[in-house]
Amino acid sequence: MRKLKLFIAGILICSGLLASEKEDIKFLDELFIQKKYSMALQESNNFLKKYPRSKYIKNIRIRMGQVYYVEGKYQEAINTLNNCLKDLKLNQNESNNIYLYLVKSYIGLKDFDTAIRGANLIVKTTPEGKNDYEEALLAIGKGYMDNKDYIRAQKELTNALTVQGKNYEDVVLNLALSAYNNSQYIKTIVYLDEYYRGGKVGGNKDLVNYLYGSSYYKTNETSKALEYFKKVKDNNSNSEYKTISVLTMIEIYLKQGNAREAENILSSLSSDPKLYNTALKSFGDFYLVRGSNEAALGYYNKISNKDIDVWYGIALSQYRLKDYKNSLDNFRKLYPTKYKNESIYYQLSIEYLNKNYKWVLNNKNLVTGLNLKRDEEIAINNLIGTSAFQEGDFKTAEEYYQKNYNISQTKESLYKLIVTLSKLKDKTKLDNLLKEYNLKYPTDQEYKKNITIITSDNLLGNGQGDKAIEIYKEYLTTNRDPEIVSRLIEVMIAQKKYGDVMQYLNIQEASLDNTYQKGIATMGMGKYDEAEMYFNQIINDSENQDKSLLEKAKYNLIKNYFLWERYQDAINSGETYISGDNLLGLEDVVDKVAISYFRLDNPEKAREYFEKLKLVSNMGDYAQFQIGETYYSEKKYKEAIDAYKVSAETSRNPEYKEKGLYWQISSLYLLKNTDEFTKKSKEFFTTYPNSRLKDNILLMEGELYGTQGNTDNSLKTYEKLYGETKDETLKEKSLMKIIELSQNAKDIKKEIEWINKITNDNKKSYYMAKHFQREKQAEEAKVEFEKLILTEDYKDFGSLGLGDYYYSKKDYPKAKGYYENILSLDNSAYKDRALYQVANIEKETGLTKEAVRNYTKLYVLYPTSEYALESKIRSAEGYETLNSFNDAIAQYDELLKTESKNKDYFLEKLIFLNLKIEKKDLAKVYYEELKRENLKLSEKYKDFFNGGENI
């Protein structure tokens, strides 16, 4: 949304205007403020004609140009603003601002070269000019980003970065965006870090946290990514980034196999039906992509408001689950949608899989006129070609396979053509294609066997038996294939090559041992479906008498399912294995069954198998600790404590003894059981004095005592942590906690003692100044404030302190100078306070008009400030002092409508002022309201409305 800087804001405070001109100006202002731009432009033109000598002509003409830009009428904006440059006498700031809007307008027309020339016309010798130049470069950078030209965007934004004006943080944020859009994720993180240091995150918090999360995710730092996505999720806003962040969190957890966390997120969205449905679709899409079609279908079916994308997911899941009837119905329904291409493909595919090849061939014209992508066209041509092949219509098959080969001359498309031509007995074409294959793919193994058979058959058909034998022999020099051996033997017998036949008869056939080795290898390569096939071949071979090989195949099939994350299959196979007489890797199988139950959110069954695993001597410690982990993950902390206690007291493995005691302590902390927590912590410190977990326990202890109001013990704990930890972050955190607790306990001596331990001199001065303020030691605080105004981080705090110091001494010029220092800063948390004090000083020194302006500025710019209400009241009082009674009445009337407190005061003011300007009827309205609010207080005005005199 473009923002417009209004040039006539606050103009009605000025005097000296004709009443009609004043009203017209006010009307114009309101039109612009209320963004009624079309009418505002029309009224501006009327004003220019009506008051050709008005001193506000310049501002109105400039503002018209700006509004044309805001309305997206870029050429009108350019014409208007260029005429301003030509016709008007402008100061430097006005010229710069016009060039800025010209730059933005040319960007709107995508004329970046002219925009850049315009930016270079801005005079940068003043702070305002510097800021306008920076804003212009920022706008050009954004324009390039909108144009997806991220390299040029970064160039212009980098130039803007060197200016370091008031838009510095916005420049940095847009550099982060351009880097992100250009897939420069490390660079994105660097810019975001810089943006955070600027302290201007505010309304961009969701965007910034999303960019952090997404950049870390793209660089495979998923734990950091989750941290930032969670910040967006937990924010109360309904930004687009919340939806994307939630969906990405689900995707990460699902990829990690952490279905429990993903489901937890899903459950938390139930109160937001739209986001809940979107998340369900994300689950469905995730499982669909990974081939878990039943799970995908389950999530799709839960969606209450299904759009065509969901129906596509349902149809595709059903297709993969071989529910062809329902899948076909749904794909037919998708025919008139954006999924028309997919609808046709899967209709053809399902009919093909149903072996309804005639239907495929009869409906092949469905694809006529479709605007297909390259891959879609290839897939459909394959279906039609293969259906024709199955129906024996080899000419049609050749036609469609030839189409694919013309689109993409791949090995597969060439192979299909060769096979089809072998059926057509077109020996000339076939011979040419076989030569092409051997020339292009001399080392291919995928189709080499079938090509060898086709080549040999073609040679035999041409009466070249010897050449056919040589082709088979050449193949067997690198591939021991029994089918090829069999075919070679047949050809050699036919050619009466008996001497050679015996040599190949002695070649060994493939064995179950070879099959087992294939299973091990494919499992190691992550080809779990192939591994499953090989292991099942051995298991299902009724003639296999090798019990050892059978046991190895069963054991490795369980491992394969576990690695494949098919946990239910791992459980089923594992339980069968355990109940049999198998011994190989038995403890590993029990462990995998237990973990599989745990990952399927069945902790009770997991514990049942961990209990069994405890019976194995070398696994007992591990199993006992895992039992504790299952309870902890369920947040059953009392049961977890009992399980961890067994680990801590009985484990022979030192690792599980230490971890068992530590997690007991962590569970006690979560239960807020202070006595047991303290007891177990002391035991841990005594038993494991050098443990790396010690700091974490001290931190928990300090926080636990703090939440229970036990300041003394909390202090002691943080002091111990400060003295013992080697982690600088924890040391700093504990120091700040000690100072905070000392302040709360009003232990001045301890507070000073620990403030003096702060190593950063500026930070130390800051805390000392706050201490002296609390103790009302003004002179001592002043010394610290004078140090702080020389620093970058605490300049505003120091200036505020010195301003308050001199204000209390009634040295208003000095006080005002320090307050104005704060107002000159780009960012400060104290700007509202400083502005309020400047207005108070102006009020005290008789500068009423200036005071009214600054009170007004305060409540407009900082509407939630603690000083906003008082500023509204004081601005109304200022209008009274200036005899601007109408403005005062308007202000008190607004306060009466918006504020619940002080209503009596506002009503009295409105009665008094309306009587003052002889609006007795209106005064009486407020008088009647005062009677309802406070009858006793209204008595003093009774005579004015019963024949008495006006004030």
XYZ file of C-alpha atoms in Angstrom, residues 327-880:
554
model
C -10.405 -43.137 -9.191
C -11.857 -43.285 -12.685
C -15.102 -41.629 -11.516
C -13.190 -38.791 -9.881
C -10.818 -38.242 -12.813
C -13.805 -38.046 -15.143
C -15.274 -35.306 -12.917
C -11.990 -33.395 -13.225
C -12.216 -33.297 -17.028
C -13.655 -29.727 -17.252
C -11.156 -28.323 -14.708
C -7.531 -27.243 -14.875
C -6.681 -30.935 -14.476
C -8.078 -31.781 -17.906
C -4.724 -33.142 -19.101
C -4.323 -35.310 -16.002
C -7.958 -36.425 -16.277
C -7.397 -37.698 -19.798
C -4.089 -39.348 -18.926
C -5.436 -41.240 -15.915
C -8.635 -42.238 -17.688
C -6.459 -43.731 -20.415
C -4.109 -45.227 -17.820
C -6.880 -46.833 -15.742
C -8.522 -48.329 -18.789
C -5.085 -49.537 -19.847
C -4.458 -51.113 -16.435
C -7.904 -52.702 -16.634
C -6.619 -54.144 -19.911
C -9.337 -52.282 -21.754
C -6.906 -51.484 -24.555
C -9.653 -51.079 -27.127
C -11.203 -48.239 -25.085
C -7.812 -46.478 -24.999
C -7.424 -46.801 -28.759
C -11.030 -45.782 -29.475
C -10.647 -42.672 -27.305
C -7.150 -41.644 -28.364
C -8.660 -38.592 -30.070
C -9.426 -37.146 -26.618
C -5.922 -35.687 -26.689
C -6.502 -33.834 -29.956
C -6.246 -30.090 -29.479
C -4.907 -30.288 -25.936
C -2.159 -27.866 -24.942
C 0.069 -30.515 -23.412
C 3.380 -30.106 -21.681
C 6.241 -32.107 -23.100
C 6.165 -34.734 -20.346
C 2.380 -35.044 -20.513
C 2.466 -35.634 -24.260
C 5.140 -38.298 -23.866
C 3.177 -40.094 -21.130
C -0.073 -40.127 -23.153
C 1.705 -41.267 -26.319
C 3.213 -44.118 -24.312
C -0.220 -45.232 -23.054
C -1.731 -45.193 -26.533
C 1.336 -46.815 -28.099
C 1.475 -49.560 -25.469
C -2.278 -50.213 -25.746
C -1.890 -50.569 -29.507
C 1.067 -52.897 -28.965
C -1.013 -55.064 -26.597
C -3.835 -55.198 -29.154
C -1.380 -56.236 -31.855
C -1.870 -52.931 -33.701
C 1.871 -52.472 -34.186
C 1.477 -49.831 -36.867
C -0.400 -47.526 -34.453
C 2.115 -48.410 -31.736
C 4.968 -47.419 -34.072
C 3.158 -44.128 -34.876
C 2.907 -43.073 -31.221
C 6.354 -44.332 -30.238
C 7.786 -42.454 -33.225
C 6.035 -39.300 -31.970
C 7.805 -39.675 -28.642
C 11.140 -40.310 -30.304
C 10.671 -37.131 -32.346
C 9.931 -35.204 -29.126
C 12.786 -36.710 -27.119
C 15.387 -39.048 -28.531
C 15.877 -41.025 -25.354
C 17.137 -44.537 -24.915
C 13.663 -45.673 -23.774
C 11.824 -44.219 -26.787
C 14.371 -45.741 -29.168
C 14.021 -49.121 -27.435
C 10.226 -49.117 -27.786
C 10.515 -48.342 -31.486
C 12.986 -51.188 -31.935
C 10.688 -53.677 -30.160
C 7.692 -52.541 -32.245
C 9.600 -52.764 -35.524
C 10.750 -56.242 -34.580
C 7.055 -57.213 -34.526
C 6.396 -55.512 -37.897
C 9.268 -57.458 -39.451
C 10.496 -54.263 -41.077
C 14.080 -55.479 -41.254
C 15.517 -52.426 -42.993
C 14.123 -49.936 -40.481
C 14.987 -52.289 -37.636
C 18.558 -52.708 -38.774
C 19.025 -48.918 -38.958
C 17.630 -48.418 -35.462
C 19.778 -51.215 -34.009
C 22.869 -49.556 -35.464
C 21.747 -46.236 -33.977
C 21.266 -47.861 -30.560
C 24.722 -49.491 -30.573
C 26.318 -46.236 -31.695
C 24.585 -44.068 -29.066
C 24.498 -46.465 -26.117
C 27.453 -48.867 -26.405
C 27.699 -49.355 -22.611
C 23.974 -49.552 -21.813
C 22.876 -52.403 -19.555
C 19.182 -51.591 -19.062
C 17.983 -52.696 -22.492
C 21.092 -54.472 -23.689
C 19.701 -57.963 -23.061
C 16.454 -57.429 -25.014
C 18.279 -55.532 -27.755
C 20.687 -58.478 -27.994
C 17.744 -60.892 -28.384
C 16.041 -58.694 -31.000
C 19.316 -58.201 -32.909
C 20.035 -61.925 -32.906
C 16.460 -62.747 -34.006
C 16.792 -60.233 -36.838
C 20.110 -61.799 -37.914
C 18.580 -65.259 -37.765
C 15.703 -63.989 -39.903
C 18.290 -62.833 -42.441
C 20.002 -66.247 -42.355
C 23.010 -64.921 -40.427
C 23.141 -67.568 -37.660
C 26.886 -67.253 -37.010
C 26.532 -63.511 -36.436
C 23.625 -64.148 -34.065
C 25.848 -66.546 -32.047
C 28.639 -63.974 -31.888
C 26.152 -61.333 -30.600
C 25.084 -63.667 -27.751
C 28.682 -64.590 -26.897
C 29.711 -60.945 -26.818
C 26.865 -60.234 -24.371
C 27.914 -63.117 -22.100
C 31.498 -61.850 -21.799
C 30.153 -59.161 -19.409
C 26.753 -60.533 -18.334
C 26.038 -64.079 -17.064
C 22.355 -64.303 -17.910
C 20.690 -67.767 -17.923
C 18.075 -66.743 -20.512
C 20.750 -65.579 -22.924
C 22.681 -68.795 -22.245
C 19.522 -70.757 -23.036
C 18.910 -68.803 -26.246
C 22.540 -69.149 -27.285
C 22.356 -72.895 -26.742
C 19.221 -73.069 -28.893
C 20.898 -71.124 -31.728
C 24.099 -73.155 -31.502
C 22.114 -76.426 -31.622
C 20.229 -75.077 -34.622
C 23.566 -74.140 -36.209
C 25.053 -77.514 -35.163
C 27.735 -75.899 -33.003
C 27.729 -78.769 -30.502
C 31.305 -78.308 -29.262
C 30.475 -74.829 -27.981
C 27.179 -75.931 -26.388
C 28.880 -77.835 -23.524
C 30.873 -74.803 -22.444
C 27.704 -72.806 -21.703
C 25.819 -75.712 -20.176
C 28.372 -75.690 -17.348
C 27.677 -72.055 -16.373
C 26.134 -71.933 -12.873
C 22.613 -70.661 -12.431
C 21.673 -67.911 -10.007
C 21.313 -69.098 -6.359
C 19.414 -68.024 -3.217
C 22.728 -66.836 -1.779
C 23.009 -64.439 -4.710
C 19.431 -63.295 -4.097
C 20.225 -62.661 -0.410
C 23.277 -60.594 -1.352
C 21.123 -58.569 -3.742
C 18.733 -57.897 -0.883
C 21.529 -56.681 1.410
C 22.966 -54.432 -1.309
C 19.665 -52.863 -2.375
C 18.738 -52.248 1.267
C 22.074 -50.458 1.750
C 21.331 -48.302 -1.311
C 17.938 -47.369 0.050
C 16.048 -49.333 -2.620
C 13.760 -50.827 -0.010
C 11.112 -52.087 -2.415
C 13.691 -54.174 -4.296
C 15.234 -55.419 -1.042
C 11.786 -56.507 0.170
C 11.325 -58.460 -3.043
C 14.666 -60.273 -2.717
C 14.217 -61.191 0.958
C 10.672 -62.416 0.317
C 11.934 -64.590 -2.526
C 14.055 -66.491 -0.020
C 11.371 -66.567 2.702
C 8.676 -67.788 0.287
C 10.854 -70.376 -1.430
C 9.275 -73.656 -0.257
C 12.301 -75.628 -1.402
C 14.812 -73.668 0.639
C 16.374 -75.990 3.209
C 18.992 -73.499 4.476
C 17.594 -72.455 7.904
C 20.459 -70.037 8.549
C 19.808 -68.201 5.270
C 16.077 -68.136 5.980
C 16.685 -66.573 9.444
C 19.019 -63.951 7.969
C 16.421 -63.042 5.332
C 13.656 -62.676 7.961
C 15.872 -60.557 10.232
C 16.955 -58.253 7.415
C 13.399 -57.912 6.118
C 12.462 -56.426 9.537
C 15.448 -54.052 9.344
C 14.399 -53.106 5.823
C 10.838 -52.234 6.914
C 12.197 -50.196 9.825
C 14.563 -48.220 7.593
C 11.711 -47.777 5.110
C 9.628 -46.311 7.956
C 6.949 -48.907 7.339
C 6.597 -49.359 11.093
C 3.448 -51.475 11.079
C 5.129 -53.951 8.728
C 8.208 -53.896 10.975
C 5.964 -54.694 13.969
C 4.084 -57.494 12.185
C 7.247 -59.171 10.885
C 9.102 -58.527 14.142
C 6.419 -60.064 16.381
C 6.281 -63.136 14.150
C 10.091 -63.377 14.325
C 10.124 -63.026 18.142
C 7.446 -65.696 18.619
C 9.436 -68.186 16.531
C 12.674 -69.975 17.320
C 14.897 -67.304 15.766
C 17.996 -66.079 17.620
C 19.875 -63.919 15.121
C 19.734 -60.254 16.220
C 16.789 -61.014 18.528
C 17.463 -58.051 20.871
C 17.712 -55.728 17.866
C 14.343 -56.956 16.577
C 12.714 -56.380 20.001
C 14.178 -52.844 20.048
C 12.913 -52.073 16.560
C 9.429 -53.327 17.397
C 9.413 -51.161 20.550
C 10.571 -48.062 18.668
C 8.080 -48.753 15.856
C 5.220 -48.809 18.367
C 6.540 -45.566 19.872
C 6.691 -43.871 16.468
C 3.143 -45.011 15.774
C 2.071 -43.242 19.014
C 1.500 -46.402 20.993
C 3.798 -45.869 24.001
C 2.160 -48.592 26.095
C 3.065 -51.296 23.566
C 6.501 -49.719 23.198
C 7.036 -50.085 26.964
C 5.864 -53.707 26.798
C 8.686 -54.537 24.392
C 11.270 -52.408 26.208
C 10.404 -54.481 29.313
C 11.208 -57.606 27.288
C 14.428 -56.006 26.089
C 15.496 -55.438 29.711
C 15.912 -59.225 30.012
C 18.856 -59.032 27.597
C 21.924 -58.291 29.717
C 23.662 -55.796 27.463
C 20.432 -53.936 26.554
C 18.831 -53.568 29.998
C 20.175 -50.097 30.820
C 19.183 -48.754 27.423
C 15.688 -50.289 27.617
C 14.997 -48.943 31.116
C 15.950 -45.408 30.054
C 13.736 -45.657 26.978
C 10.787 -46.527 29.214
C 11.359 -43.225 31.013
C 11.514 -41.413 27.670
C 8.128 -42.789 26.599
C 6.485 -41.467 29.792
C 8.256 -38.107 29.448
C 7.047 -37.702 25.858
C 3.478 -38.307 27.118
C 4.021 -35.662 29.836
C 3.401 -38.344 32.458
C 6.179 -36.895 34.590
C 5.489 -38.856 37.777
C 5.761 -42.168 35.918
C 8.809 -40.832 34.059
C 10.486 -39.999 37.392
C 9.982 -43.572 38.624
C 11.462 -45.001 35.418
C 14.411 -42.594 35.348
C 15.059 -43.337 39.014
C 15.595 -47.013 38.168
C 18.095 -45.981 35.471
C 19.930 -43.656 37.870
C 20.156 -46.241 40.635
C 20.640 -49.555 38.806
C 22.316 -48.825 35.455
C 25.768 -50.234 34.978
C 26.326 -47.877 32.055
C 27.563 -44.492 33.434
C 25.815 -42.604 30.627
C 22.359 -43.893 31.608
C 23.026 -43.379 35.325
C 23.793 -39.689 34.744
C 20.984 -39.153 32.218
C 18.511 -40.981 34.452
C 19.197 -38.618 37.356
C 19.206 -35.535 35.122
C 15.819 -36.334 33.567
C 14.372 -37.060 37.001
C 15.365 -33.502 37.908
C 13.904 -32.115 34.675
C 10.590 -33.903 35.381
C 10.525 -32.566 38.956
C 11.096 -29.072 37.586
C 8.110 -29.433 35.253
C 6.004 -30.673 38.192
C 7.181 -27.659 40.307
C 8.173 -30.112 43.084
C 10.715 -27.822 44.750
C 11.723 -30.051 47.685
C 12.480 -33.132 45.607
C 14.036 -30.983 42.883
C 16.451 -29.457 45.439
C 17.288 -32.852 46.926
C 17.998 -34.483 43.559
C 19.941 -31.460 42.289
C 22.316 -31.679 45.267
C 22.734 -35.380 44.596
C 23.562 -34.644 40.949
C 26.118 -31.939 41.807
C 27.824 -34.261 44.284
C 27.831 -37.286 41.977
C 28.655 -35.489 38.719
C 30.573 -32.305 39.632
C 32.014 -31.915 36.117
C 28.882 -32.799 34.134
C 27.991 -30.654 31.127
C 24.357 -30.869 32.319
C 25.097 -29.048 35.565
C 24.481 -25.550 34.150
C 21.049 -26.565 32.872
C 20.048 -27.764 36.329
C 21.171 -24.518 37.940
C 19.179 -22.545 35.386
C 16.069 -24.645 36.102
C 16.640 -24.213 39.839
C 16.891 -20.423 39.601
C 13.742 -20.196 37.500
C 11.845 -22.573 39.803
C 12.646 -20.567 42.921
C 11.832 -17.349 41.080
C 8.364 -18.496 40.008
C 7.625 -19.457 43.616
C 8.745 -16.090 44.993
C 11.748 -17.549 46.840
C 14.101 -14.699 45.975
C 16.914 -15.683 48.363
C 17.301 -19.190 46.958
C 16.863 -17.954 43.403
C 19.671 -15.437 43.975
C 21.970 -18.052 45.448
C 21.377 -20.346 42.474
C 22.090 -17.681 39.875
C 25.208 -16.617 41.803
C 26.404 -20.220 41.743
C 25.658 -20.499 38.015
C 27.525 -17.246 37.368
C 30.562 -18.499 39.253
C 30.713 -21.982 37.754
C 29.512 -21.819 34.148
C 31.945 -21.487 31.263
C 29.147 -20.556 28.899
C 29.368 -16.776 28.393
C 25.707 -16.501 27.381
C 24.568 -18.271 30.550
C 26.966 -16.166 32.622
C 25.457 -12.953 31.209
C 21.921 -14.236 31.694
C 22.577 -15.186 35.316
C 24.184 -11.777 36.005
C 21.123 -9.911 34.696
C 18.873 -12.150 36.801
C 20.921 -11.431 39.938
C 20.697 -7.669 39.378
C 16.941 -7.892 38.711
C 16.301 -9.985 41.827
C 18.485 -7.684 43.956
C 16.458 -4.700 42.755
C 13.178 -6.457 43.563
C 14.490 -7.368 47.023
C 15.687 -3.740 47.515
C 19.120 -5.120 48.442
C 21.062 -2.047 47.358
C 24.444 -3.338 48.429
C 24.081 -6.562 46.445
C 22.678 -4.722 43.452
C 25.711 -2.398 43.314
C 28.081 -5.321 43.873
C 26.709 -7.187 40.840
C 26.328 -4.150 38.620
C 30.059 -3.645 39.083
C 30.635 -7.132 37.659
C 29.229 -6.038 34.290
C 32.215 -6.004 31.920
C 30.682 -3.659 29.347
C 31.250 -0.104 30.650
C 28.251 1.363 28.812
C 25.913 -1.309 30.100
C 27.314 -0.822 33.590
C 26.623 2.937 33.427
C 23.072 2.201 32.257
C 22.332 -0.012 35.253
C 24.039 2.413 37.665
C 21.966 5.297 36.284
C 18.742 3.318 36.770
C 19.829 2.468 40.308
C 20.523 6.118 41.186
C 17.178 7.118 39.668
C 15.317 4.668 41.898
C 17.235 5.915 44.928
C 16.513 9.563 43.934
C 20.240 10.347 43.818
C 19.902 12.900 41.050
C 23.490 14.183 40.952
C 25.001 10.700 40.874
C 22.556 9.669 38.144
C 23.504 12.791 36.145
C 27.148 11.663 36.055
C 26.111 8.354 34.477
C 23.709 10.034 32.030
C 26.554 12.247 30.783
C 28.573 9.116 30.001
C 25.667 7.429 28.253
C 24.881 10.259 25.824
C 28.287 9.598 24.253
C 27.347 5.980 23.424
C 25.346 4.551 20.530
C 23.227 2.050 22.468
C 22.222 4.242 25.403
C 22.302 7.762 23.924
C 18.515 8.143 24.136
C 18.329 6.891 27.727
C 21.103 9.292 28.762
C 19.445 12.216 26.970
C 16.123 11.477 28.684
C 17.791 11.361 32.080
C 19.561 14.669 31.546
C 16.387 16.234 30.138
C 14.432 15.181 33.232
C 17.264 16.400 35.468
C 17.276 19.927 34.015
C 13.481 20.000 33.772
C 13.258 19.353 37.501
C 15.663 22.303 37.961
C 13.406 24.428 35.683
C 16.360 24.931 33.336
C 14.040 24.561 30.342
C 16.448 25.460 27.474
C 18.917 22.749 28.516
C 16.166 20.224 29.193
C 14.573 20.904 25.804
C 17.909 20.411 24.038
C 18.327 16.928 25.511
C 14.733 15.946 24.715
C 15.184 17.126 21.140
C 18.303 14.936 20.892
C 16.009 11.944 21.352
C 13.573 13.204 18.737
C 16.414 13.486 16.208
C 17.284 9.794 16.527
C 15.988 7.269 13.975
C 14.717 4.953 16.687
C 14.072 5.292 20.399
C 11.593 3.895 22.895
C 11.529 7.290 24.605
C 10.347 9.483 21.717
C 6.805 9.905 23.079
C 8.118 10.918 26.509
C 10.597 13.370 24.950
C 7.896 14.928 22.740
C 5.572 15.252 25.745
C 8.249 17.056 27.750
C 9.089 19.405 24.858
C 5.386 20.327 24.666
C 5.254 20.841 28.436
C 8.288 23.153 28.277
C 6.658 25.157 25.459
C 3.474 25.389 27.529
C 5.423 26.557 30.588
C 7.345 29.158 28.565
C 4.309 30.652 26.835
C 4.826 29.018 23.425
C 1.242 27.809 23.413
C 0.860 27.364 19.651
C 4.024 25.240 19.504
C 2.886 23.274 22.559
C -0.478 22.503 20.927
C 1.324 21.317 17.811
C 3.566 18.928 19.759
C 0.769 17.602 21.977
C -1.171 16.922 18.786
C 1.868 15.312 17.175
C 2.259 13.036 20.198
C -1.223 11.572 20.268
C -1.330 11.244 16.452
C 2.061 9.519 16.130
C 1.902 7.559 19.391
C -1.812 6.811 19.986
C -1.044 4.025 22.505
C 1.422 6.097 24.541
C 0.776 6.582 28.242
C 0.978 10.337 27.495
C -1.569 10.315 24.647
C -4.696 11.081 26.719
C -3.035 13.860 28.725
C -1.707 15.315 25.439
C -5.224 15.426 23.995
C -6.481 17.228 27.088
C -3.570 19.685 27.107
C -3.965 20.430 23.397
C -7.637 21.274 24.065
C -6.595 23.531 26.923
C -4.029 25.124 24.605
C -6.720 25.933 22.064
C -8.593 27.692 24.889
